[in-house]
Short mmCIF file of C-alpha atoms in Angstrom, two decimals:
data_model
loop_
_atom_site.label_atom_id
_atom_site.label_comp_id
_atom_site.label_asym_id
_atom_site.label_seq_id
_atom_site.Cartn_x
_atom_site.Cartn_y
_atom_site.Cartn_z
CA MET A 1 214.62 291.53 161.03
CA LEU A 2 214.53 293.13 157.98
CA ASP A 3 216.40 296.32 159.00
CA GLU A 4 218.72 294.45 160.31
CA PHE A 5 219.80 292.29 156.85
CA GLU A 6 222.08 294.76 155.19
CA ASP A 7 223.37 292.19 152.62
CA ILE A 8 220.37 289.90 150.50
CA PHE A 9 221.64 286.61 148.23
CA ILE A 10 219.24 285.90 145.94
CA ILE A 11 219.34 282.67 143.79
CA GLY A 12 216.78 282.92 140.85
CA GLY A 13 216.88 286.82 140.66
CA THR A 14 216.68 287.01 136.73
CA GLY A 15 213.23 285.36 136.48
CA PHE A 16 210.09 287.49 136.49
CA THR A 17 209.26 287.33 140.31
CA GLY A 18 212.93 287.15 141.00
CA ALA A 19 214.01 290.30 138.91
CA ARG A 20 211.45 292.19 140.71
CA ILE A 21 212.76 291.21 144.42
CA VAL A 22 215.94 291.92 143.29
CA LYS A 23 214.81 295.05 142.39
CA ALA A 24 212.75 296.12 145.95
CA SER A 25 215.79 294.66 148.11
CA VAL A 26 217.79 297.10 145.94
CA GLY A 27 214.91 300.17 146.62
CA LEU A 28 214.89 299.32 150.27
CA GLY A 29 219.05 300.18 150.11
CA LYS A 30 220.18 296.75 150.62
CA ASN A 31 223.24 295.45 149.08
CA VAL A 32 221.85 292.51 146.82
CA PHE A 33 223.76 289.75 145.53
CA VAL A 34 222.38 287.59 142.29
CA LEU A 35 223.78 283.84 141.15
CA SER A 36 224.12 284.47 137.29
CA ARG A 37 224.96 282.08 134.92
CA SER A 38 225.61 284.10 131.77
CA SER A 39 226.83 287.48 130.46
CA GLU A 40 223.07 288.59 129.67
CA SER A 41 222.04 287.22 132.81
CA ASN A 42 225.08 289.57 134.55
CA LYS A 43 223.71 292.43 132.69
CA LYS A 44 220.37 292.39 133.86
CA ILE A 45 221.85 292.42 137.33
CA ARG A 46 224.14 295.62 137.23
CA GLY A 47 221.06 296.94 135.59
CA LEU A 48 219.34 297.03 138.91
CA ASN A 49 222.26 297.71 140.52
CA ALA A 50 222.96 294.54 142.38
CA VAL A 51 225.82 292.36 142.04
CA PRO A 52 226.36 289.54 139.66
CA ILE A 53 227.97 286.51 141.19
CA SER A 54 228.64 283.94 138.36
CA GLY A 55 227.42 279.99 138.96
CA ASN A 56 224.98 277.91 137.77
CA LEU A 57 222.40 275.69 139.42
CA ASP A 58 222.55 272.83 136.86
CA GLY A 59 225.50 270.75 138.31
CA ASN A 60 225.16 272.65 141.48
CA ASP A 61 227.93 274.79 140.15
CA LEU A 62 227.06 277.81 143.07
CA GLY A 63 230.71 278.46 142.47
CA ALA A 64 231.83 281.61 144.46
CA PHE A 65 228.04 282.44 145.36
CA PHE A 66 227.93 281.55 149.13
CA ASP A 67 232.19 282.72 149.30
CA GLU A 68 231.11 286.07 149.07
CA VAL A 69 228.86 286.43 152.45
CA LYS A 70 230.94 288.95 154.55
CA GLU A 71 228.86 288.75 158.20
CA PRO A 72 225.87 285.77 157.93
CA LYS A 73 224.22 287.08 160.68
CA SER A 74 223.44 289.86 158.64
CA THR A 75 222.63 288.04 155.32
CA LEU A 76 218.96 287.20 153.80
CA PHE A 77 219.03 284.27 152.03
CA ILE A 78 215.71 284.11 149.21
CA TYR A 79 215.52 281.32 146.26
CA THR A 80 213.12 281.93 143.87
CA ALA A 81 214.38 279.66 141.02
CA SER A 82 212.01 276.54 140.39
CA MET A 83 212.40 274.07 143.53
CA GLY A 84 211.34 271.43 140.48
CA PHE A 85 214.43 270.73 139.20
CA GLY A 86 216.15 269.03 142.15
CA HIS A 87 218.34 271.55 142.96
CA ILE A 88 217.70 271.81 146.77
CA GLU A 89 219.29 269.91 148.56
CA GLY A 90 222.63 271.11 147.22
CA VAL A 91 222.00 274.87 147.81
CA VAL A 92 220.35 273.75 151.39
CA ARG A 93 223.95 271.98 152.70
CA ARG A 94 226.06 275.25 151.46
CA LEU A 95 223.72 277.31 152.68
CA GLU A 96 224.30 275.75 155.86
CA SER A 97 228.19 275.79 156.48
CA SER A 98 228.15 279.64 154.98
CA GLY A 99 226.44 280.51 158.61
CA ILE A 100 223.61 282.21 156.76
CA LYS A 101 220.65 281.33 158.73
CA ARG A 102 217.45 283.33 157.76
CA ALA A 103 216.48 281.66 154.82
CA ILE A 104 212.97 282.38 152.37
CA PHE A 105 212.39 279.33 149.62
CA THR A 106 209.77 280.30 146.78
CA SER A 107 208.09 277.45 146.20
CA THR A 108 204.53 276.69 144.30
CA SER A 109 200.89 275.86 145.42
CA SER A 110 201.16 273.29 142.92
CA ILE A 111 202.18 270.66 144.73
CA TYR A 112 198.66 270.36 145.69
CA THR A 113 197.43 269.91 142.43
CA SER A 114 195.75 266.26 142.27
CA LEU A 115 197.19 265.74 138.36
CA PRO A 116 199.87 263.16 137.85
CA VAL A 117 202.63 266.21 137.34
CA SER A 118 206.04 264.80 137.53
CA SER A 119 207.63 267.71 139.16
CA LYS A 120 205.26 267.49 142.16
CA PRO A 121 207.76 264.73 144.01
CA ILE A 122 210.51 266.56 143.19
CA ARG A 123 208.80 270.04 144.71
CA LEU A 124 207.93 268.12 147.89
CA LYS A 125 211.22 266.46 148.41
CA ALA A 126 212.71 269.84 148.01
CA GLU A 127 210.55 271.57 150.75
CA GLN A 128 211.23 268.58 153.15
CA ALA A 129 214.87 269.39 152.25
CA VAL A 130 214.52 273.08 153.63
CA MET A 131 211.97 271.97 156.30
CA SER A 132 215.10 269.74 157.65
CA SER A 133 217.41 271.77 157.53
CA SER A 134 219.37 273.88 160.19
CA LEU A 135 217.94 277.28 158.68
CA ASP A 136 215.52 279.51 160.11
CA TRP A 137 213.25 278.65 157.01
CA THR A 138 210.32 279.83 155.63
CA ILE A 139 208.43 278.59 152.54
CA ILE A 140 206.22 280.89 150.43
CA ARG A 141 203.95 279.19 148.30
CA PRO A 142 202.59 281.73 145.38
CA THR A 143 199.40 280.52 142.96
CA MET A 144 199.14 281.64 139.41
CA ILE A 145 201.62 285.14 139.40
CA TYR A 146 200.56 287.95 137.06
CA GLY A 147 201.00 292.04 137.45
CA ASP A 148 203.59 294.40 135.61
CA MET A 149 204.84 293.85 132.01
CA GLY A 150 206.24 290.41 131.15
CA ASP A 151 203.97 288.20 133.26
CA ARG A 152 203.18 285.49 131.45
CA ASN A 153 199.65 284.98 132.11
CA MET A 154 198.09 288.17 131.89
CA GLU A 155 199.62 290.37 129.97
CA ARG A 156 199.22 288.01 126.62
CA LEU A 157 195.39 287.84 127.87
CA ILE A 158 195.51 291.58 127.60
CA ASN A 159 197.07 291.87 124.67
CA LEU A 160 195.20 289.44 122.90
CA VAL A 161 192.16 291.05 124.29
CA ASN A 162 193.07 294.61 123.08
CA LYS A 163 194.26 293.28 119.77
CA LEU A 164 190.86 291.22 118.69
CA PRO A 165 187.96 293.63 116.97
CA ILE A 166 185.72 290.82 118.75
CA VAL A 167 187.00 288.48 121.48
CA VAL A 168 186.15 284.71 121.20
CA LEU A 169 187.65 283.09 124.38
CA PRO A 170 187.54 279.56 125.41
CA LEU A 171 186.59 277.94 128.57
CA ILE A 172 187.83 275.22 129.77
CA ASP A 173 184.45 273.31 131.96
CA ASN A 174 182.65 277.00 131.37
CA GLY A 175 185.52 278.35 133.61
CA ALA A 176 184.35 277.14 136.37
CA ALA A 177 187.26 276.65 138.33
CA LEU A 178 188.39 278.44 141.06
CA GLN A 179 191.63 280.82 140.22
CA GLN A 180 193.34 283.25 142.90
CA PRO A 181 195.66 285.15 140.84
CA VAL A 182 198.88 286.87 143.22
CA HIS A 183 200.00 290.33 141.61
CA VAL A 184 203.82 290.32 141.74
CA ASP A 185 204.20 293.41 143.72
CA ASP A 186 202.20 291.62 146.59
CA LEU A 187 204.07 288.66 146.28
CA VAL A 188 207.77 290.16 146.24
CA SER A 189 206.14 292.45 149.39
CA VAL A 190 205.37 289.47 151.56
CA ILE A 191 208.23 287.29 150.92
CA LEU A 192 210.57 290.40 151.82
CA THR A 193 208.09 291.11 154.51
CA ALA A 194 208.14 287.49 155.93
CA ALA A 195 212.23 288.20 156.81
CA ASP A 196 210.83 291.07 158.93
CA PHE A 197 208.22 288.53 161.16
CA ASP A 198 209.74 285.54 163.47
CA ILE A 199 206.83 284.24 163.81
CA ALA A 200 207.26 282.93 159.90
CA ILE A 201 210.41 281.19 160.87
CA SER A 202 209.67 277.14 160.30
CA LYS A 203 206.31 277.82 158.79
CA ALA A 204 204.84 277.79 154.95
CA TYR A 205 202.61 280.27 153.61
CA ASP A 206 200.20 279.36 150.39
CA ILE A 207 199.60 283.13 149.06
CA GLY A 208 197.30 283.72 146.24
CA GLY A 209 195.78 287.02 145.74
CA ARG A 210 192.80 288.85 147.59
CA ASP A 211 190.17 287.28 145.40
CA SER A 212 188.82 283.51 144.32
CA ILE A 213 187.46 284.01 141.23
CA THR A 214 186.48 281.43 138.93
CA LEU A 215 188.12 281.24 135.39
CA LYS A 216 185.29 282.61 133.60
CA ASN A 217 184.89 285.67 136.10
CA LEU A 218 189.02 286.11 135.33
CA PHE A 219 188.35 286.14 131.48
CA LYS A 220 185.25 289.10 131.99
CA GLN A 221 187.20 291.34 134.05
CA VAL A 222 190.24 291.34 132.02
CA SER A 223 188.10 292.05 129.10
CA GLU A 224 185.85 294.94 130.99
CA THR A 225 189.34 296.31 131.73
CA ALA A 226 189.94 297.05 127.84
CA ARG A 227 186.43 297.68 127.24
CA LYS A 228 185.46 294.31 125.25
CA LYS A 229 182.86 292.07 125.67
CA PRO A 230 184.26 288.87 125.32
CA ILE A 231 182.09 285.59 123.64
CA LEU A 232 182.83 282.88 126.04
CA VAL A 233 182.63 279.53 124.71
CA ASN A 234 182.32 276.77 126.41
CA VAL A 235 184.88 273.81 125.75
CA PRO A 236 184.91 270.50 128.02
CA SER A 237 188.45 269.55 129.38
CA ARG A 238 188.23 266.36 128.14
CA THR A 239 187.87 267.14 124.10
CA ALA A 240 190.48 270.13 124.92
CA ALA A 241 192.90 267.46 125.94
CA SER A 242 191.97 265.38 123.41
CA PHE A 243 192.66 268.03 120.90
CA VAL A 244 196.18 269.36 122.71
CA ARG A 245 197.07 265.37 122.64
CA LEU A 246 196.91 264.67 118.75
CA TYR A 247 198.06 268.39 118.49
CA ALA A 248 201.58 267.49 120.69
CA LYS A 249 201.83 264.12 118.90
CA THR A 250 201.81 265.39 115.59
CA THR A 251 203.56 268.78 115.86
CA LYS A 252 207.58 269.50 116.61
CA ASN A 253 207.87 271.61 119.47
CA PRO A 254 204.20 271.81 120.85
CA LYS A 255 203.46 275.41 122.68
CA LEU A 256 200.72 273.77 124.74
CA LYS A 257 200.44 270.58 126.97
CA GLU A 258 197.72 268.15 127.77
CA GLU A 259 198.72 268.72 131.39
CA GLN A 260 197.73 272.93 131.11
CA ILE A 261 194.72 272.08 129.90
CA ASN A 262 193.65 269.77 133.60
CA ARG A 263 195.37 272.57 135.19
CA LEU A 264 192.67 275.20 133.89
CA ALA A 265 189.80 272.67 134.84
CA GLU A 266 191.26 272.45 138.76
CA ASN A 267 190.94 274.55 141.35
CA LYS A 268 193.74 276.84 141.86
CA ASN A 269 192.66 279.04 145.02
CA VAL A 270 194.52 278.52 148.26
CA ASP A 271 193.52 279.71 151.71
CA ILE A 272 195.92 283.07 152.64
CA SER A 273 194.66 283.42 155.98
CA ASN A 274 197.99 282.54 158.15
CA ALA A 275 199.99 285.40 156.06
CA ILE A 276 197.00 287.61 156.76
CA ASN A 277 197.43 286.58 160.81
CA ASP A 278 201.35 286.28 160.96
CA LEU A 279 202.60 288.73 158.11
CA ASN A 280 200.04 291.52 157.85
CA TYR A 281 199.61 290.45 154.33
CA GLN A 282 196.83 292.92 152.15
CA PRO A 283 196.97 291.96 148.55
CA ARG A 284 194.81 294.07 146.11
CA SER A 285 192.07 292.70 144.27
CA PHE A 286 192.48 291.46 141.16
CA TYR A 287 190.41 294.02 139.79
CA ASP A 288 193.11 296.69 140.77
CA GLY A 289 195.83 294.84 140.03
CA ILE A 290 194.93 294.10 136.52
CA LYS A 291 193.72 297.84 135.72
CA GLU A 292 197.02 298.79 137.03
CA GLU A 293 198.60 295.93 134.35
CA PHE A 294 196.55 297.20 131.56
CA GLN A 295 197.83 301.06 132.23
CA LYS A 296 200.89 300.04 132.48
CA ILE A 297 200.87 298.09 128.96
CA THR A 298 199.43 301.06 127.20
CA LEU A 299 201.53 303.65 128.95
CA ASN A 300 204.54 301.72 127.75
CA SER A 301 202.90 300.98 123.88
CA ASN A 302 202.17 303.34 121.35
CA ILE A 303 198.59 302.90 121.64
CA LYS A 304 196.77 306.44 121.30
CA PHE A 305 194.53 307.41 124.51
CA LYS A 306 192.29 310.27 125.12
CA MET B 1 223.31 330.69 146.59
CA THR B 2 222.66 327.62 144.49
CA LYS B 3 218.65 327.14 144.63
CA ASN B 4 217.17 323.73 146.35
CA LYS B 5 216.00 321.19 143.30
CA ILE B 6 212.63 319.39 143.86
CA LEU B 7 211.98 316.07 141.36
CA ILE B 8 208.05 314.49 141.56
CA VAL B 9 208.20 310.94 139.91
CA CYS B 10 204.84 308.99 138.64
CA THR B 11 205.06 305.98 136.20
CA GLY B 12 203.89 307.42 132.97
CA ASN B 13 205.26 311.33 133.64
CA ILE B 14 201.90 312.08 132.13
CA CYS B 15 199.32 312.74 134.78
CA ARG B 16 200.07 312.82 138.04
CA SER B 17 203.52 314.02 138.59
CA PRO B 18 203.01 317.01 136.05
CA MET B 19 200.12 317.61 138.14
CA ALA B 20 201.55 318.14 141.19
CA GLU B 21 204.58 319.97 139.32
CA ALA B 22 202.47 322.14 138.34
CA PHE B 23 201.06 322.89 141.48
CA LEU B 24 203.78 322.90 143.66
CA ARG B 25 205.59 325.30 140.96
CA VAL B 26 203.24 328.06 141.26
CA LYS B 27 203.05 327.88 145.25
CA LEU B 28 206.64 328.02 145.65
CA ASN B 29 206.41 330.95 143.98
CA ASP B 30 203.27 332.53 145.59
CA ALA B 31 205.53 331.53 148.82
CA GLY B 32 208.36 333.57 147.79
CA LEU B 33 210.27 330.25 147.61
CA ASP B 34 213.21 329.43 145.09
CA PHE B 35 213.35 325.95 144.31
CA ASP B 36 213.74 324.19 140.70
CA ILE B 37 210.79 321.84 140.06
CA SER B 38 211.09 319.02 137.95
CA SER B 39 208.99 315.43 136.92
CA ALA B 40 209.70 312.33 135.37
CA GLY B 41 208.41 308.88 135.08
CA ILE B 42 209.32 305.44 135.01
CA LEU B 43 207.79 304.56 131.50
CA ASN B 44 207.89 306.12 128.29
CA GLN B 45 208.77 309.57 126.72
CA ASP B 46 207.90 312.39 124.69
CA ARG B 47 203.63 312.02 125.83
CA LYS B 48 201.86 314.76 125.80
CA PRO B 49 199.44 314.53 129.33
CA PRO B 50 195.44 312.82 128.52
CA GLN B 51 193.00 315.73 127.75
CA LYS B 52 191.25 315.07 130.88
CA ALA B 53 194.20 316.09 132.61
CA ILE B 54 194.52 319.63 130.92
CA GLU B 55 191.14 320.33 131.46
CA VAL B 56 190.91 319.80 135.21
CA MET B 57 194.45 321.43 135.97
CA ARG B 58 192.51 324.08 133.80
CA THR B 59 189.94 324.59 136.51
CA PHE B 60 192.73 325.40 138.84
CA GLY B 61 194.05 328.44 136.51
CA LEU B 62 197.20 325.84 135.53
CA ASP B 63 198.47 325.00 131.97
CA ILE B 64 199.72 321.67 131.57
CA SER B 65 199.40 321.09 127.86
CA ASP B 66 202.83 322.34 127.24
CA HIS B 67 204.12 319.22 128.96
CA SER B 68 206.39 316.36 127.39
CA SER B 69 207.23 313.02 129.37
CA ARG B 70 210.47 312.23 130.62
CA LEU B 71 212.15 309.15 131.12
CA LEU B 72 213.84 308.73 134.99
CA GLU B 73 216.50 306.71 133.32
CA THR B 74 217.32 309.97 131.46
CA ILE B 75 217.79 312.67 134.36
CA ASP B 76 220.74 312.99 136.51
CA ILE B 77 218.93 312.08 139.96
CA GLU B 78 222.06 313.24 142.21
CA GLU B 79 221.48 316.36 141.49
CA PHE B 80 218.08 316.83 143.04
CA ASP B 81 217.77 317.50 146.96
CA LEU B 82 214.28 316.11 147.38
CA ILE B 83 211.95 313.64 145.63
CA PHE B 84 209.07 312.91 145.66
CA GLY B 85 207.15 309.75 144.43
CA MET B 86 203.05 309.27 143.99
CA ALA B 87 203.64 306.30 144.83
CA LYS B 88 205.95 303.27 146.92
CA GLU B 89 206.90 301.79 143.99
CA HIS B 90 208.33 304.86 142.34
CA VAL B 91 210.65 305.71 145.63
CA ARG B 92 211.98 302.02 144.91
CA ASP B 93 212.45 302.86 141.66
CA ILE B 94 214.19 305.84 142.50
CA ALA B 95 216.77 304.15 145.19
CA VAL B 96 217.50 301.05 142.15
CA LEU B 97 219.00 303.87 140.14
CA ALA B 98 220.37 306.33 143.32
CA LYS B 99 220.34 304.11 146.41
CA ASN B 100 222.34 307.09 147.95
CA LYS B 101 219.40 309.50 147.41
CA LEU B 102 217.13 306.83 149.12
CA LYS B 103 216.79 309.24 152.23
CA HIS B 104 216.05 312.03 149.97
CA THR B 105 213.22 310.02 148.61
CA PHE B 106 209.49 310.27 149.89
CA THR B 107 206.24 309.43 148.46
CA ILE B 108 204.41 312.77 148.59
CA LYS B 109 201.72 311.75 151.30
CA GLU B 110 204.38 310.20 153.12
CA PHE B 111 206.97 313.69 153.15
CA VAL B 112 203.63 315.16 154.52
CA GLN B 113 203.03 312.86 157.62
CA ARG B 114 206.84 312.65 158.28
CA ALA B 115 207.62 316.56 157.89
CA SER B 116 204.32 316.89 160.55
CA ASN B 117 206.25 315.06 163.00
CA VAL B 118 209.10 317.43 162.79
CA GLY B 119 208.04 320.72 161.68
CA PRO B 120 208.87 322.89 158.96
CA LYS B 121 212.46 323.16 158.26
CA ARG B 122 214.19 325.82 159.54
CA ILE B 123 216.05 328.63 158.44
CA THR B 124 219.37 327.99 160.20
CA GLU B 125 219.11 324.17 158.80
CA SER B 126 220.33 323.10 155.39
CA MET B 127 217.77 320.80 153.67
CA ASP B 128 220.06 317.64 153.89
CA ASP B 129 219.90 318.11 157.68
CA TRP B 130 216.63 318.62 158.17
CA LEU B 131 215.37 315.51 155.51
CA SER B 132 217.30 313.33 157.98
CA LEU B 133 214.97 314.45 160.52
CA VAL B 134 212.16 313.96 158.63
CA VAL B 135 213.56 309.92 157.60
CA GLN B 136 214.11 309.15 160.69
CA GLY B 137 212.87 305.66 162.03
CA ARG B 138 211.74 304.88 158.43
CA ARG B 139 211.29 301.16 158.15
CA SER B 140 212.37 299.02 155.62
CA GLU B 141 209.04 297.29 155.26
CA GLU B 142 207.26 300.67 155.19
CA LEU B 143 208.25 300.94 151.49
CA LEU B 144 207.07 297.55 150.43
CA GLY B 145 204.25 296.86 148.25
CA ALA B 146 200.95 299.36 147.50
CA ASP B 147 199.38 301.73 149.96
CA LEU B 148 196.33 303.40 149.31
CA GLU B 149 196.90 305.75 152.18
CA MET B 150 200.08 306.91 151.01
CA ASP B 151 199.83 306.16 147.49
CA VAL B 152 198.04 309.00 145.16
CA VAL B 153 195.73 306.68 143.21
CA ASP B 154 196.60 306.57 139.18
CA PRO B 155 194.19 308.44 137.07
CA PHE B 156 195.17 307.17 133.58
CA ASP B 157 192.96 305.53 131.39
CA LYS B 158 189.97 306.34 134.20
CA GLY B 159 187.28 308.74 133.59
CA GLY B 160 187.21 312.72 134.39
CA ASP B 161 186.43 312.34 138.17
CA ALA B 162 188.95 310.17 138.82
CA PHE B 163 190.80 313.25 137.67
CA ARG B 164 189.38 315.73 139.02
CA ASP B 165 189.53 313.78 142.38
CA VAL B 166 193.37 313.44 142.10
CA ALA B 167 194.11 317.30 141.49
CA ALA B 168 191.97 318.06 144.90
CA GLU B 169 194.28 316.08 146.54
CA LEU B 170 197.66 317.30 144.91
CA ASP B 171 196.30 321.00 145.48
CA LYS B 172 195.60 319.89 149.12
CA ILE B 173 199.39 318.12 149.53
CA THR B 174 201.34 320.28 147.80
CA SER B 175 199.86 323.10 150.12
CA GLN B 176 201.12 321.09 152.69
CA VAL B 177 204.30 320.27 151.18
CA VAL B 178 205.17 323.95 150.94
CA TYR B 179 204.09 324.88 154.58
CA TYR B 180 206.97 322.17 155.92
CA LEU B 181 209.53 323.62 152.75
CA ASN B 182 208.64 327.23 154.00
CA ASP B 183 211.44 328.09 156.47
CA SER B 184 210.36 331.39 157.74
CA MET B 185 207.37 329.13 159.10
CA GLY B 186 210.34 327.15 161.01
CA VAL B 187 211.41 328.48 164.90
CA ASP B 188 214.87 328.74 165.85
#
């Protein structure tokens, strides 16, 4: 159970979700140890009152990370770095020899994509390595993550909508594809809560937000939060993909890939009923989550309010 | 005898926490209890409360127009005996800055609910001993996520009704907080 774990070891603790897992874990009074590959990361980790341990997943240099484990039985391990780079097999081997049993791995619902994404077979192989291990594992597969400042998805959209006097947003294939964005705090909660339930051992959970909404409605809700009425322009995915292909060929460091356009046209909703039943998962609505993010962005900025 | 110190924390320290601070200060004073009350937020500083918050509090006879937001990071949390967050995320934020204060930190609604299980502080009881009883049995996962039951909803950037609702809620909760802190209520 979560209260039995005094120490939490985290790999991927400096990313958007990872840093919030570190913060929440420290906030629960746990001793938190985080794999760190730079002095900049060390500073960030120490700022959250956690302990950085030097190492680097690239090249399987886990350094002294697992040597720091004092009481394996009262230690929880959380992996929240990408499972798409082929590191997992090495991590699982080191975990097994460390004596830690309980481990939570954060994967992604993008493993369900029907597109020929190069990382998909790596991710599936990584999940398989976890599933065939001797660990008490749980895999959490979040869909699009948003919420709080610094999220790569919604904050950009909020800032864009906020700045423009007239909001014109392109909608791939009429924005009919279903999305189910999950608020990062709900994701962090379910990752830590999974450690509290034995029923979650040897199970994988798909995690999305409460609502499954079309991309069109998602754009509308974000715009409404900023009290703007957007003009939505339909762009067929084939046209957009051709444009982006051309852009990628003629640009040195393209910021947009064809794959991202195709992903926007794909349904990304997931079935969260197992998490609701097993883990008492109660995610917030997208409207509440985006409103909260908007509040924080406004509070943290120099925008004047009434 | 040193005064007990209470800190109230919310996100921006311009709506919920200064409103709660104003209610609590006047109610503790009315009850003859000598506490130091202050508030802080996790985002931004030197900001004034929104006009709607000031106007709503005036209907309760309280003036928060001179309030200016303070950052939680800039204050010494160690000196506070009791800390209230308006939401669970604030409790976790406080624990990140001062882990040993977790047992002295509650959402304000959680505090009232837990205090009702142990009864008001007794005159012979230290604040620390009484809070140990209040916090007893709290499990880690109770502090995770957000909880409409235990969080005071942020009225920021919402309509005047939201501010009125929050003020009414804080008026009621702070009365309950004072009841449990009033050691003349405790039975020895």
